[in-house]
PDB file of N, CA and C in Angstrom:
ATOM      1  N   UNK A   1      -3.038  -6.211  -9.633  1.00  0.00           N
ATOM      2  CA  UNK A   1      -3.637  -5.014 -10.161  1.00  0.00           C
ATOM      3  C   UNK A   1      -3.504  -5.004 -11.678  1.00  0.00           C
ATOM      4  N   UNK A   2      -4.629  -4.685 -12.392  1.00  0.00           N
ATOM      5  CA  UNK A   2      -4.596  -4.338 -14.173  1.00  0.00           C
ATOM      6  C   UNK A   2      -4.036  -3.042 -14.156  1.00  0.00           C
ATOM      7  N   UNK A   3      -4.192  -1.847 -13.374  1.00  0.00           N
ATOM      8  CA  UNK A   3      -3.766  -0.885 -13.873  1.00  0.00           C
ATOM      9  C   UNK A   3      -3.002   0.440 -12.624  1.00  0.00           C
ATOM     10  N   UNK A   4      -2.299   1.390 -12.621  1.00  0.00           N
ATOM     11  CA  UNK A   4      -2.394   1.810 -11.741  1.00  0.00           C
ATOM     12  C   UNK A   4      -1.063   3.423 -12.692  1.00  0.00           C
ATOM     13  N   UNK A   5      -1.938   4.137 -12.276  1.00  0.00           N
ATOM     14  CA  UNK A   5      -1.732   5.841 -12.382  1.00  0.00           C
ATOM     15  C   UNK A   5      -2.003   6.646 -11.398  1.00  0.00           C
ATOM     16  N   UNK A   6      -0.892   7.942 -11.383  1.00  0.00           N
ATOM     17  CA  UNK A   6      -0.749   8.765 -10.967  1.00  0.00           C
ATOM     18  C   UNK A   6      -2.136   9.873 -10.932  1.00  0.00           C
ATOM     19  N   UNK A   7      -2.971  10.316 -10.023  1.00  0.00           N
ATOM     20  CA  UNK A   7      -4.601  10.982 -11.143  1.00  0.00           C
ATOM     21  C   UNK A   7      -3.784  12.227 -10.442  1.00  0.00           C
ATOM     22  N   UNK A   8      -3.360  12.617  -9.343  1.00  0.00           N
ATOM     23  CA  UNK A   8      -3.357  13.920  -8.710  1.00  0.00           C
ATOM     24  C   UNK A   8      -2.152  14.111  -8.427  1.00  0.00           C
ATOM     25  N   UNK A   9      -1.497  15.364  -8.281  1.00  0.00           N
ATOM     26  CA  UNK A   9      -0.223  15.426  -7.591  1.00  0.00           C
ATOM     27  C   UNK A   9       1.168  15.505  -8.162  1.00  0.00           C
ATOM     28  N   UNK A  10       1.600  15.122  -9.527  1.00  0.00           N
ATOM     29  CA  UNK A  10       2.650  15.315 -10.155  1.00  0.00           C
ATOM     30  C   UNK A  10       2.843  13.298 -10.487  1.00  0.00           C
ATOM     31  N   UNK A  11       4.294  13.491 -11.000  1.00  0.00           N
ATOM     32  CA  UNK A  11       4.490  12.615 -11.731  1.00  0.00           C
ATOM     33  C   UNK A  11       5.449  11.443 -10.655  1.00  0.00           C
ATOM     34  N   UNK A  12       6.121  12.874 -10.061  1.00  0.00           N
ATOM     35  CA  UNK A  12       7.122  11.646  -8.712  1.00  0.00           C
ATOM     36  C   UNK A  12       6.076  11.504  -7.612  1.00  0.00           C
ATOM     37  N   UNK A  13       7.248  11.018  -6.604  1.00  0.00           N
ATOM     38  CA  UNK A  13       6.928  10.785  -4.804  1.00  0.00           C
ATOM     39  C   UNK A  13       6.558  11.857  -4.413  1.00  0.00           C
ATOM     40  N   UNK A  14       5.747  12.798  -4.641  1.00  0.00           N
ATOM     41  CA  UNK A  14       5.471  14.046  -3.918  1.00  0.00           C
ATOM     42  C   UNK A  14       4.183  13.529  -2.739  1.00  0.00           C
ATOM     43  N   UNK A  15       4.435  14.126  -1.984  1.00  0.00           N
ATOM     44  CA  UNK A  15       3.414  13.973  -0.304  1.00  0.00           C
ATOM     45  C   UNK A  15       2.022  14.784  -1.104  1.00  0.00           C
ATOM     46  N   UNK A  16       1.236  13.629  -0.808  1.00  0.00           N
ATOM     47  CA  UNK A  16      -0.528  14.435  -1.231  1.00  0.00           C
ATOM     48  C   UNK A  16      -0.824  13.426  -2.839  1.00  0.00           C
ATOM     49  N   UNK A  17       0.403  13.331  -3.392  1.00  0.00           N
ATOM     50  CA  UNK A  17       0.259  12.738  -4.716  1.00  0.00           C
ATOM     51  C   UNK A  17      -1.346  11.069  -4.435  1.00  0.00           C
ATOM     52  N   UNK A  18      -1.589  11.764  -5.202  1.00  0.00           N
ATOM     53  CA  UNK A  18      -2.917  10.214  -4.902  1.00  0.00           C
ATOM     54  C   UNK A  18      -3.187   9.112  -6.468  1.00  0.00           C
ATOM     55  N   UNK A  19      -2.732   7.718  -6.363  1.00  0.00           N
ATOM     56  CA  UNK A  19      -2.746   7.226  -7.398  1.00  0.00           C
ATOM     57  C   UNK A  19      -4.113   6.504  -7.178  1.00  0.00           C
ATOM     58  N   UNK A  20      -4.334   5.933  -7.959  1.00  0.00           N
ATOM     59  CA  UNK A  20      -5.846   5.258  -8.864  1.00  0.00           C
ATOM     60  C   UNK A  20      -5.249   3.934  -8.912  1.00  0.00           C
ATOM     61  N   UNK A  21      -5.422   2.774  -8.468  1.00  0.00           N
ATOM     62  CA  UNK A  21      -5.775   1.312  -8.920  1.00  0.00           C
ATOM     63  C   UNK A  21      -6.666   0.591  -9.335  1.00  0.00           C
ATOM     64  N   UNK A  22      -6.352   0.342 -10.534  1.00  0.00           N
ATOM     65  CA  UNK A  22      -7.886  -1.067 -11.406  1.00  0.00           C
ATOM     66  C   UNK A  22      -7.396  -2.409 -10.760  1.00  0.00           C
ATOM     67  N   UNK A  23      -8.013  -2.929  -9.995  1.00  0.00           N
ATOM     68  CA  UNK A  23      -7.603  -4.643  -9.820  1.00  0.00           C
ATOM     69  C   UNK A  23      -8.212  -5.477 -10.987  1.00  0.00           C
ATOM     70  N   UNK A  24      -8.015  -6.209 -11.223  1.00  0.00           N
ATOM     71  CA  UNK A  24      -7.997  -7.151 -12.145  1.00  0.00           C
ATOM     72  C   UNK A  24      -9.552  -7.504 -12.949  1.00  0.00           C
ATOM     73  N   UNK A  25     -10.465  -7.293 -11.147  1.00  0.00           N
ATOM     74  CA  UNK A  25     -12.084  -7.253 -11.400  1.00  0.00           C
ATOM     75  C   UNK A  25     -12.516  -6.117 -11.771  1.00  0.00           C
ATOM     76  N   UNK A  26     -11.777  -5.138 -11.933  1.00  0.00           N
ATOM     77  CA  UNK A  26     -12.858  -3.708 -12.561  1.00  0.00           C
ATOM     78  C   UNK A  26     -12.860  -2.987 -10.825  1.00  0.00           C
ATOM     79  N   UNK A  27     -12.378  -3.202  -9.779  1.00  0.00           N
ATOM     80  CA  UNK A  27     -12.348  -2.567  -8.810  1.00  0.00           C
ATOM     81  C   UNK A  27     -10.999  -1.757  -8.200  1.00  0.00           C
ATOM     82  N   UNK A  28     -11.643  -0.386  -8.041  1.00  0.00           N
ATOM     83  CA  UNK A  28     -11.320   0.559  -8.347  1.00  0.00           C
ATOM     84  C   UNK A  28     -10.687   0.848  -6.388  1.00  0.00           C
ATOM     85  N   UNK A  29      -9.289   1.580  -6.393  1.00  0.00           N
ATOM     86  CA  UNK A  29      -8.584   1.718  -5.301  1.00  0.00           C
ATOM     87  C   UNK A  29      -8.082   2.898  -5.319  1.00  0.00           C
ATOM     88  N   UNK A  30      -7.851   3.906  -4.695  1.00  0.00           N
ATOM     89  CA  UNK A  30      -7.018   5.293  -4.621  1.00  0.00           C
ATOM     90  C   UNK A  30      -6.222   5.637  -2.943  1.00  0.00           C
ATOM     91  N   UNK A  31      -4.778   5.638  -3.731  1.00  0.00           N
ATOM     92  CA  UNK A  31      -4.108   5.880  -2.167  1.00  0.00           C
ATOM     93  C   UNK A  31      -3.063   7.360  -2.551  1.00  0.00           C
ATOM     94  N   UNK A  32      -3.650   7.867  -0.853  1.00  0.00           N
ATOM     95  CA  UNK A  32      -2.715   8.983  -1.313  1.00  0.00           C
ATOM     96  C   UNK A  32      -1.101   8.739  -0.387  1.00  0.00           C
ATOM     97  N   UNK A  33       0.237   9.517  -1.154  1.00  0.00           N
ATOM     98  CA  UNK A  33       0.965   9.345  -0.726  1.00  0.00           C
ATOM     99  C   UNK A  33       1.547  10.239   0.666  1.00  0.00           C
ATOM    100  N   UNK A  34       1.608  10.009   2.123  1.00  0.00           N
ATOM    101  CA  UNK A  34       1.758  10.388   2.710  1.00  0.00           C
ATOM    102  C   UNK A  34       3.468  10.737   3.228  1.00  0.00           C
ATOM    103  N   UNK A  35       4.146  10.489   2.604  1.00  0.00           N
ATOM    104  CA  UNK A  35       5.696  10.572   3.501  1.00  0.00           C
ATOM    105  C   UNK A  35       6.353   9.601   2.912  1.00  0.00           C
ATOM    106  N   UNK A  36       7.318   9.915   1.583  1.00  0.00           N
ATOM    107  CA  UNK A  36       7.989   9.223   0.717  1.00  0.00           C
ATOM    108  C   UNK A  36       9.482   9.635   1.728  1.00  0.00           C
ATOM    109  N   UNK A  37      10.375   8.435   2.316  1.00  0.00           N
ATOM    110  CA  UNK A  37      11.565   9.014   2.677  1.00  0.00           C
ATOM    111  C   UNK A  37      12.326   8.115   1.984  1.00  0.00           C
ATOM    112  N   UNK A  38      13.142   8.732   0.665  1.00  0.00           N
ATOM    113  CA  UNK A  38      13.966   8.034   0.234  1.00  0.00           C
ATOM    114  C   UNK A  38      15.485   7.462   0.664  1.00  0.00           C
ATOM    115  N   UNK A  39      15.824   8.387   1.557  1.00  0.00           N
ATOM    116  CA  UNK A  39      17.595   7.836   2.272  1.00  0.00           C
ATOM    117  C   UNK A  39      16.829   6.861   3.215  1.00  0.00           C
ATOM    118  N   UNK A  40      16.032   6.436   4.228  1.00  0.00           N
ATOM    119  CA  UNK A  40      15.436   5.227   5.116  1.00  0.00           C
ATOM    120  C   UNK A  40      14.894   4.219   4.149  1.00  0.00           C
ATOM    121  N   UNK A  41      14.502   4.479   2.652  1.00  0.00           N
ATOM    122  CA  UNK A  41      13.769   3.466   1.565  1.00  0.00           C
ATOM    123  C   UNK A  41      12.196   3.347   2.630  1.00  0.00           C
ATOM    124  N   UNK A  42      11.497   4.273   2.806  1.00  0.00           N
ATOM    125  CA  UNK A  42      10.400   4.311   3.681  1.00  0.00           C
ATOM    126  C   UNK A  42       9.281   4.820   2.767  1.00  0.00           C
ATOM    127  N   UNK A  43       8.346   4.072   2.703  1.00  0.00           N
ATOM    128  CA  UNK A  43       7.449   5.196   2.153  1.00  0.00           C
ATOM    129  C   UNK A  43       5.733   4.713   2.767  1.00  0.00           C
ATOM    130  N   UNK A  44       4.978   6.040   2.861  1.00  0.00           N
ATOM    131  CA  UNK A  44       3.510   5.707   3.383  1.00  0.00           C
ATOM    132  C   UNK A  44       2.709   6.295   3.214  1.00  0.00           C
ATOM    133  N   UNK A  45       1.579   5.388   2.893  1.00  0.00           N
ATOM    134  CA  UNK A  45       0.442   6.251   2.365  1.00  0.00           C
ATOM    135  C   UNK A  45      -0.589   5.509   3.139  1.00  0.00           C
ATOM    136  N   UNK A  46      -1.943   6.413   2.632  1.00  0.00           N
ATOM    137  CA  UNK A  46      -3.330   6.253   3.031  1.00  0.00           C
ATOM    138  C   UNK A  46      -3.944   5.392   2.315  1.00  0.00           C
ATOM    139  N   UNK A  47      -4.876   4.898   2.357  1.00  0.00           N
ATOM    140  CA  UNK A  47      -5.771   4.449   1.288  1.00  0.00           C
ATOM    141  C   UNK A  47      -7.424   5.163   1.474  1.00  0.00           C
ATOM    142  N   UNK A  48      -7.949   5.928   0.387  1.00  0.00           N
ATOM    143  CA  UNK A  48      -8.917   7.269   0.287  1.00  0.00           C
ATOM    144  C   UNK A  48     -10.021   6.172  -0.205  1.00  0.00           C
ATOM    145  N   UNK A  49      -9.991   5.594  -0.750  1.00  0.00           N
ATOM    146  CA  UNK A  49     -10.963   4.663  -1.279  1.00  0.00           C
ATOM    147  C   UNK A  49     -10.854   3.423  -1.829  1.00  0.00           C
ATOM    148  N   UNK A  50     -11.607   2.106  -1.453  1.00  0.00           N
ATOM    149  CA  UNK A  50     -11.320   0.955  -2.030  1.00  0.00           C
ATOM    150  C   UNK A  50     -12.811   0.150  -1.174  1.00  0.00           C
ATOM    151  N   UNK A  51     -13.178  -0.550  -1.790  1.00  0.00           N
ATOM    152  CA  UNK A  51     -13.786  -1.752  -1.860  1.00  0.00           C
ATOM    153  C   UNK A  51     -13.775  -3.100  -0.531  1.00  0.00           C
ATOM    154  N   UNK A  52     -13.572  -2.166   0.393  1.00  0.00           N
ATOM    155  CA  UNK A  52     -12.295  -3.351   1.344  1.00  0.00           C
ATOM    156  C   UNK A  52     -13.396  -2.777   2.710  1.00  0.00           C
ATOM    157  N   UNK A  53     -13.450  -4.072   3.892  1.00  0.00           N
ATOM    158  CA  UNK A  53     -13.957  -3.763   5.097  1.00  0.00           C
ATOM    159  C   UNK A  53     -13.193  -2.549   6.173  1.00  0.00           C
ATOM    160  N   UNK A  54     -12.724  -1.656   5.556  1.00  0.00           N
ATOM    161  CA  UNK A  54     -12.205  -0.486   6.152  1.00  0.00           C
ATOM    162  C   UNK A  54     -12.588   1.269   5.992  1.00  0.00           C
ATOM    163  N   UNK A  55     -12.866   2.044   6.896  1.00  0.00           N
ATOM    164  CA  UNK A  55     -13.080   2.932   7.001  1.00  0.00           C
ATOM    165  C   UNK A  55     -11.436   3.872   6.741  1.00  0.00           C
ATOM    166  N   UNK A  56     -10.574   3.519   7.135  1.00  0.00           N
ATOM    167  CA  UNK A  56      -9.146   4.241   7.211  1.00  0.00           C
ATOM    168  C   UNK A  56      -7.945   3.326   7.211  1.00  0.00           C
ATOM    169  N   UNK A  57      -6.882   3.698   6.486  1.00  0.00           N
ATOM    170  CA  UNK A  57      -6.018   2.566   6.266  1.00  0.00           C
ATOM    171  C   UNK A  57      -4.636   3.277   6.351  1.00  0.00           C
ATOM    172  N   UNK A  58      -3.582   3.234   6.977  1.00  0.00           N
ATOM    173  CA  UNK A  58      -2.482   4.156   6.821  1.00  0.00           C
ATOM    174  C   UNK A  58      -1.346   2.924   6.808  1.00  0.00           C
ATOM    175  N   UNK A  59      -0.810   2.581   5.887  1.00  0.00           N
ATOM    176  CA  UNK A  59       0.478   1.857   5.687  1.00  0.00           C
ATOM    177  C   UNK A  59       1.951   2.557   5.260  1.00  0.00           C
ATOM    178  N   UNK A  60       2.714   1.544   5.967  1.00  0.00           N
ATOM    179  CA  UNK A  60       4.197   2.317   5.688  1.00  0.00           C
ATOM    180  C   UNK A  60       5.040   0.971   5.399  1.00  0.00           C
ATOM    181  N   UNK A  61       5.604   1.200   3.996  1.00  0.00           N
ATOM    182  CA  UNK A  61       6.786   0.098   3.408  1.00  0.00           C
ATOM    183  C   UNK A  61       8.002   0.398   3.739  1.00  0.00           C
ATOM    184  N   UNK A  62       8.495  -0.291   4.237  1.00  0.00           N
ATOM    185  CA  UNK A  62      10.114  -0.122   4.569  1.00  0.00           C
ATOM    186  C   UNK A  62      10.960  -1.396   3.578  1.00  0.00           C
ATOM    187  N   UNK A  63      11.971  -1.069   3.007  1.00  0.00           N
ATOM    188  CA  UNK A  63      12.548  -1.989   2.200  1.00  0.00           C
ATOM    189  C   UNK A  63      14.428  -2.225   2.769  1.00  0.00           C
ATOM    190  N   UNK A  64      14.648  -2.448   3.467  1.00  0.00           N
ATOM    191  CA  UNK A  64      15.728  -2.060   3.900  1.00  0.00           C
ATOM    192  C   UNK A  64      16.608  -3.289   3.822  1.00  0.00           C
ATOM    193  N   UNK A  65      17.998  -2.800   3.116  1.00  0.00           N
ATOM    194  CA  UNK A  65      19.002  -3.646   2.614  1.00  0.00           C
ATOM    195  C   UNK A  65      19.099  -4.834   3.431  1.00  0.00           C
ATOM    196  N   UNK A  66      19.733  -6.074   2.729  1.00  0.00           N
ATOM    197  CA  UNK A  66      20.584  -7.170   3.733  1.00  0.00           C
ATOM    198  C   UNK A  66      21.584  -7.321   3.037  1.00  0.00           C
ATOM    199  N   UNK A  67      22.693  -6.582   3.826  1.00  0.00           N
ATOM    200  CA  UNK A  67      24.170  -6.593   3.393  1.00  0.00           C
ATOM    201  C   UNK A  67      24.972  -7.462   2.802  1.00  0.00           C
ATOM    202  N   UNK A  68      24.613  -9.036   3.465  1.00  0.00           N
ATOM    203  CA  UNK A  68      25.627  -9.877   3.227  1.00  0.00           C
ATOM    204  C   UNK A  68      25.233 -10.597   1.777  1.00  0.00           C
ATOM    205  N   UNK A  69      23.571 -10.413   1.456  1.00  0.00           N
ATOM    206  CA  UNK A  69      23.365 -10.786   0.296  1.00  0.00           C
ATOM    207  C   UNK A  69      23.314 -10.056  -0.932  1.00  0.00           C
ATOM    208  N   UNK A  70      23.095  -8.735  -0.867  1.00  0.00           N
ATOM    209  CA  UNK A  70      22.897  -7.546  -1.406  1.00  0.00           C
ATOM    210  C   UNK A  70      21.426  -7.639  -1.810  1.00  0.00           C
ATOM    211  N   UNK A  71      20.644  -8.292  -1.457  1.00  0.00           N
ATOM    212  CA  UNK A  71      19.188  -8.281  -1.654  1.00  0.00           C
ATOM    213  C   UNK A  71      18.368  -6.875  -0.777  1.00  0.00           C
ATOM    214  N   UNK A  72      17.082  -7.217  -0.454  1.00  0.00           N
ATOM    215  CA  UNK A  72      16.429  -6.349   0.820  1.00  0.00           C
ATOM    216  C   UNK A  72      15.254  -6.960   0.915  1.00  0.00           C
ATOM    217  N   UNK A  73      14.467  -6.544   1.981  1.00  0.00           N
ATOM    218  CA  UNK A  73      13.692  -7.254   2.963  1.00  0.00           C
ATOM    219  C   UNK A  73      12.423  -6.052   2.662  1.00  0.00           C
ATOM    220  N   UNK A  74      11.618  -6.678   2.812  1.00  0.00           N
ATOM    221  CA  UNK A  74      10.441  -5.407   2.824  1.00  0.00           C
ATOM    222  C   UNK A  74       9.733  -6.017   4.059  1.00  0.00           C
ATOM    223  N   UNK A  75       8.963  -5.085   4.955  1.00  0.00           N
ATOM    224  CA  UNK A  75       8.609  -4.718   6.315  1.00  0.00           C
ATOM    225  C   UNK A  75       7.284  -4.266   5.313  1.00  0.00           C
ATOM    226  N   UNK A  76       5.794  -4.083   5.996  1.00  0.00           N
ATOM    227  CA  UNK A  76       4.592  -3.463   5.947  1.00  0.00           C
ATOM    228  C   UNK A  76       4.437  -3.510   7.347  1.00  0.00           C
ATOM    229  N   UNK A  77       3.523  -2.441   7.828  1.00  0.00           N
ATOM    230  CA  UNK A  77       3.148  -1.708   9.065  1.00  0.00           C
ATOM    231  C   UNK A  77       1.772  -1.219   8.141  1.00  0.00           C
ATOM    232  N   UNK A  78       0.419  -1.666   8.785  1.00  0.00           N
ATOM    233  CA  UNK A  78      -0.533  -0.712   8.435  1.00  0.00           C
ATOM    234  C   UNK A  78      -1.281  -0.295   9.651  1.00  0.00           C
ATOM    235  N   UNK A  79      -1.405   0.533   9.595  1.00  0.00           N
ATOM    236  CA  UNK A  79      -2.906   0.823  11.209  1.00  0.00           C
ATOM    237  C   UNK A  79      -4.224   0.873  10.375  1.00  0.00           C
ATOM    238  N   UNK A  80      -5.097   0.211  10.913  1.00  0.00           N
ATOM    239  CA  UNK A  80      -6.697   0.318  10.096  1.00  0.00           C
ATOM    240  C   UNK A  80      -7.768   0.196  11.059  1.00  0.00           C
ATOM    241  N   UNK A  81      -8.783   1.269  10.712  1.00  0.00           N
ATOM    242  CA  UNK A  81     -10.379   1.318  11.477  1.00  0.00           C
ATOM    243  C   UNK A  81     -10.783   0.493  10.526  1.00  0.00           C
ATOM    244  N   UNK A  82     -11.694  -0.327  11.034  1.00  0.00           N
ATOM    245  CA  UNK A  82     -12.303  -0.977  10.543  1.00  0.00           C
ATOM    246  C   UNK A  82     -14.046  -0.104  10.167  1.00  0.00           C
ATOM    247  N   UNK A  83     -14.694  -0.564   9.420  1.00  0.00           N
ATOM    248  CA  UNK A  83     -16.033  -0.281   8.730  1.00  0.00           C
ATOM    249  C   UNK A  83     -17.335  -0.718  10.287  1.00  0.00           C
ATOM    250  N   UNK A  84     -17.972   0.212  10.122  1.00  0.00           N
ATOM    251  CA  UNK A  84     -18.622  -0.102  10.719  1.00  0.00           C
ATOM    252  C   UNK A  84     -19.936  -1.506  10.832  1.00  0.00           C
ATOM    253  N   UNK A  85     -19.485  -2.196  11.353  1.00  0.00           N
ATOM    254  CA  UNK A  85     -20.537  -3.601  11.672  1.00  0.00           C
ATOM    255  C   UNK A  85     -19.093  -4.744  11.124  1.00  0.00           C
ATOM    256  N   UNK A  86     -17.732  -3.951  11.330  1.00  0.00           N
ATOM    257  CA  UNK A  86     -16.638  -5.108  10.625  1.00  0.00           C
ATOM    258  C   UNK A  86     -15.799  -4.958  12.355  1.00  0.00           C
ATOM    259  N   UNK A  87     -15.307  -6.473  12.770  1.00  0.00           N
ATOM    260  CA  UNK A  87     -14.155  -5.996  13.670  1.00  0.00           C
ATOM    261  C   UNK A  87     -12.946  -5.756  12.917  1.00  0.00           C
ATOM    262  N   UNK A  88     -12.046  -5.458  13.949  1.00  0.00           N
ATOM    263  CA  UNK A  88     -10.620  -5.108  13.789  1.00  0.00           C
ATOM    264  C   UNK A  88     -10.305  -6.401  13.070  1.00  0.00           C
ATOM    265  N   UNK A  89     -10.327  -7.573  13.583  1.00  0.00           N
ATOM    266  CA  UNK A  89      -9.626  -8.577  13.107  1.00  0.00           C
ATOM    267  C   UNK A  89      -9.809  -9.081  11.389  1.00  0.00           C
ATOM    268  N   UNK A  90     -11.270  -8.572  11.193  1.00  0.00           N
ATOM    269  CA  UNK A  90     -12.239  -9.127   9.885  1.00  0.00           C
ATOM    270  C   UNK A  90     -11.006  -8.153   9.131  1.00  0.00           C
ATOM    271  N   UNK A  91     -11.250  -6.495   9.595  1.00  0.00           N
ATOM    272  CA  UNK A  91     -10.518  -5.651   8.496  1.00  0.00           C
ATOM    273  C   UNK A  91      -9.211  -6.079   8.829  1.00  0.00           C
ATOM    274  N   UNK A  92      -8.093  -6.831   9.183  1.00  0.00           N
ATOM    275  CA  UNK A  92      -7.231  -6.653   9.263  1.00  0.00           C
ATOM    276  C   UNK A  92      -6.861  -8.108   7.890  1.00  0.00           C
ATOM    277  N   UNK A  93      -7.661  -9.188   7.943  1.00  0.00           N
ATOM    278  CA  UNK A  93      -7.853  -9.889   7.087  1.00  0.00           C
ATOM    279  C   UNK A  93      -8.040  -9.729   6.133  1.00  0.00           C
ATOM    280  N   UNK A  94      -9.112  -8.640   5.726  1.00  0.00           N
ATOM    281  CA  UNK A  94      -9.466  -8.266   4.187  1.00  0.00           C
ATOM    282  C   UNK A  94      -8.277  -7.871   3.655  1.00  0.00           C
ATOM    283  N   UNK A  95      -7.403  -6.855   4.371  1.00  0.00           N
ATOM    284  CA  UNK A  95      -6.455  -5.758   4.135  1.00  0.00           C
ATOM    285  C   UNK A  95      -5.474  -6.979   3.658  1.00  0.00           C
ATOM    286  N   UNK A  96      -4.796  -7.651   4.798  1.00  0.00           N
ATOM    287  CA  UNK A  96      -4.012  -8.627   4.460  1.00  0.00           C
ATOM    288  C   UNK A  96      -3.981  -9.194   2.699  1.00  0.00           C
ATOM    289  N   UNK A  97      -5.414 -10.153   2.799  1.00  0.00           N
ATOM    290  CA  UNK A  97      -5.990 -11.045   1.507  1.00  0.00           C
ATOM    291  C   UNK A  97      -5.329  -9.823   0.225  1.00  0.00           C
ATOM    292  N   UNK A  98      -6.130  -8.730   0.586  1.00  0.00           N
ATOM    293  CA  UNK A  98      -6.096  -7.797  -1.393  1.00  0.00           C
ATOM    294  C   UNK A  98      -4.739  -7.222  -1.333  1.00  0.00           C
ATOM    295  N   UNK A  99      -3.711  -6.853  -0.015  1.00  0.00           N
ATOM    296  CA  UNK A  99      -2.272  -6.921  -0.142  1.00  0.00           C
ATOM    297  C   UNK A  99      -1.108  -7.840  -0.666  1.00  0.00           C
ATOM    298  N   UNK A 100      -1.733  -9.180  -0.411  1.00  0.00           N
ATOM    299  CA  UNK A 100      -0.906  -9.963  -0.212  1.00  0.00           C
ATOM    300  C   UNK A 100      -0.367 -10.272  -1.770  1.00  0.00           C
ATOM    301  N   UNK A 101      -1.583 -10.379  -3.204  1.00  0.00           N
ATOM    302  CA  UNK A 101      -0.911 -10.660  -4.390  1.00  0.00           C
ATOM    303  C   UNK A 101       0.165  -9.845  -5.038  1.00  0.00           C
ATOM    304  N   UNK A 102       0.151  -8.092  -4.220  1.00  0.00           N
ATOM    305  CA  UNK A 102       1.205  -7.094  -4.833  1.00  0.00           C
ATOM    306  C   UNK A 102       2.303  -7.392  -3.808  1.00  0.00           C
ATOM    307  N   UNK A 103       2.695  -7.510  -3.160  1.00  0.00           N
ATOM    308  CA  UNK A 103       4.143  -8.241  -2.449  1.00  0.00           C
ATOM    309  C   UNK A 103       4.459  -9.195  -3.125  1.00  0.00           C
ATOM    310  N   UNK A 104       3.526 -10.351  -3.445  1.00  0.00           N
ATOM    311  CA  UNK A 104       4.358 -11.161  -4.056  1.00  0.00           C
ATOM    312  C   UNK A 104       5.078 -10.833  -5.301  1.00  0.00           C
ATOM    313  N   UNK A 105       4.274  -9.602  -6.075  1.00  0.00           N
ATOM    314  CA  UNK A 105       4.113  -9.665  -7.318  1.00  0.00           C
ATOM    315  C   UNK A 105       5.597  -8.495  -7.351  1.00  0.00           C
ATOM    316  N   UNK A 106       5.656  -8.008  -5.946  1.00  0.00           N
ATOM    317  CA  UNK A 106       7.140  -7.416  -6.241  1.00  0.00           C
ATOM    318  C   UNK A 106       8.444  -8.188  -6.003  1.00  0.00           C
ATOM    319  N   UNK A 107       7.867  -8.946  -5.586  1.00  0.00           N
ATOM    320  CA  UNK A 107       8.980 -10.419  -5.234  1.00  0.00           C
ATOM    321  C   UNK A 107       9.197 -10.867  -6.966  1.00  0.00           C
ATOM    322  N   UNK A 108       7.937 -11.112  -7.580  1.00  0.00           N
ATOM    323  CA  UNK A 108       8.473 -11.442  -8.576  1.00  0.00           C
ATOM    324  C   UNK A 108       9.002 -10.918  -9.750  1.00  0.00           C
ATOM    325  N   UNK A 109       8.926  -9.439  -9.705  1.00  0.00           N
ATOM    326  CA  UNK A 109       9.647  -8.786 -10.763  1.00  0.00           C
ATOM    327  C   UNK A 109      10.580  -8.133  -9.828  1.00  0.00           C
ATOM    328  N   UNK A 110      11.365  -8.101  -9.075  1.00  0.00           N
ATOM    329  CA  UNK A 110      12.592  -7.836  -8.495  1.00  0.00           C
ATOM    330  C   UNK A 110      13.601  -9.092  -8.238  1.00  0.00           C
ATOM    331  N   UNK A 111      13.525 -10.307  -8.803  1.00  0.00           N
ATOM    332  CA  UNK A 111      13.865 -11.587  -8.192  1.00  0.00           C
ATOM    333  C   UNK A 111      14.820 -11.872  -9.321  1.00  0.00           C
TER     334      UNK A 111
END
């Protein structure tokens, strides 16, 4: 992602808060935040608009410690309708593909 702000909702984790993403091509993403639980390190949101073979997108990050290293593990869970004339499997691929460079990219500034 080139860019990414807060447009609605306040400045923290507030539930409803909806941020704005620029990817790199000039394409434009907005997810709202659904259920920030900070003591579980849980958090999940929607995605309201994006560019992607999906009609509805609801993901939940879980980051949860590994003791013996003091590192943590991140978990994704998304449920997604797919677009109409897309299967399940196509949207589950797209979703995957435009996810996959921000995991890494938290791998690499947490590392």
């Amino acid at each position: 992602m080139r860019a990414s702000e807060i447009i609605r909702g306040g400045n923290g984790p507030t539930p409803g808060a909806v941020r704005l993403l620029t990817g790199v091509d000039g394409s434009i993403y907005r997810q709202r935040l659904v259920a920030p639980d900070n003591a579980d390190r849980k958090l999940t949101y929607e995605i309201v608009e994006a560019p992607l073979a999906v009609l509805g997108c609801r993901s939940t990050l879980h980051v949860p410690p590994v003791t013996d290293t003091g590192g943590a593990f991140l978990t994704w869970h998304a449920t997604v309708d797919p677009a109409q004339g897309t299967t399940a499997q196509k949207a589950t691929t797209v979703l995957e593909a435009a996810c996959a460079p921000a995991f890494a990219g938290l791998h690499t500034i947490t590392a």
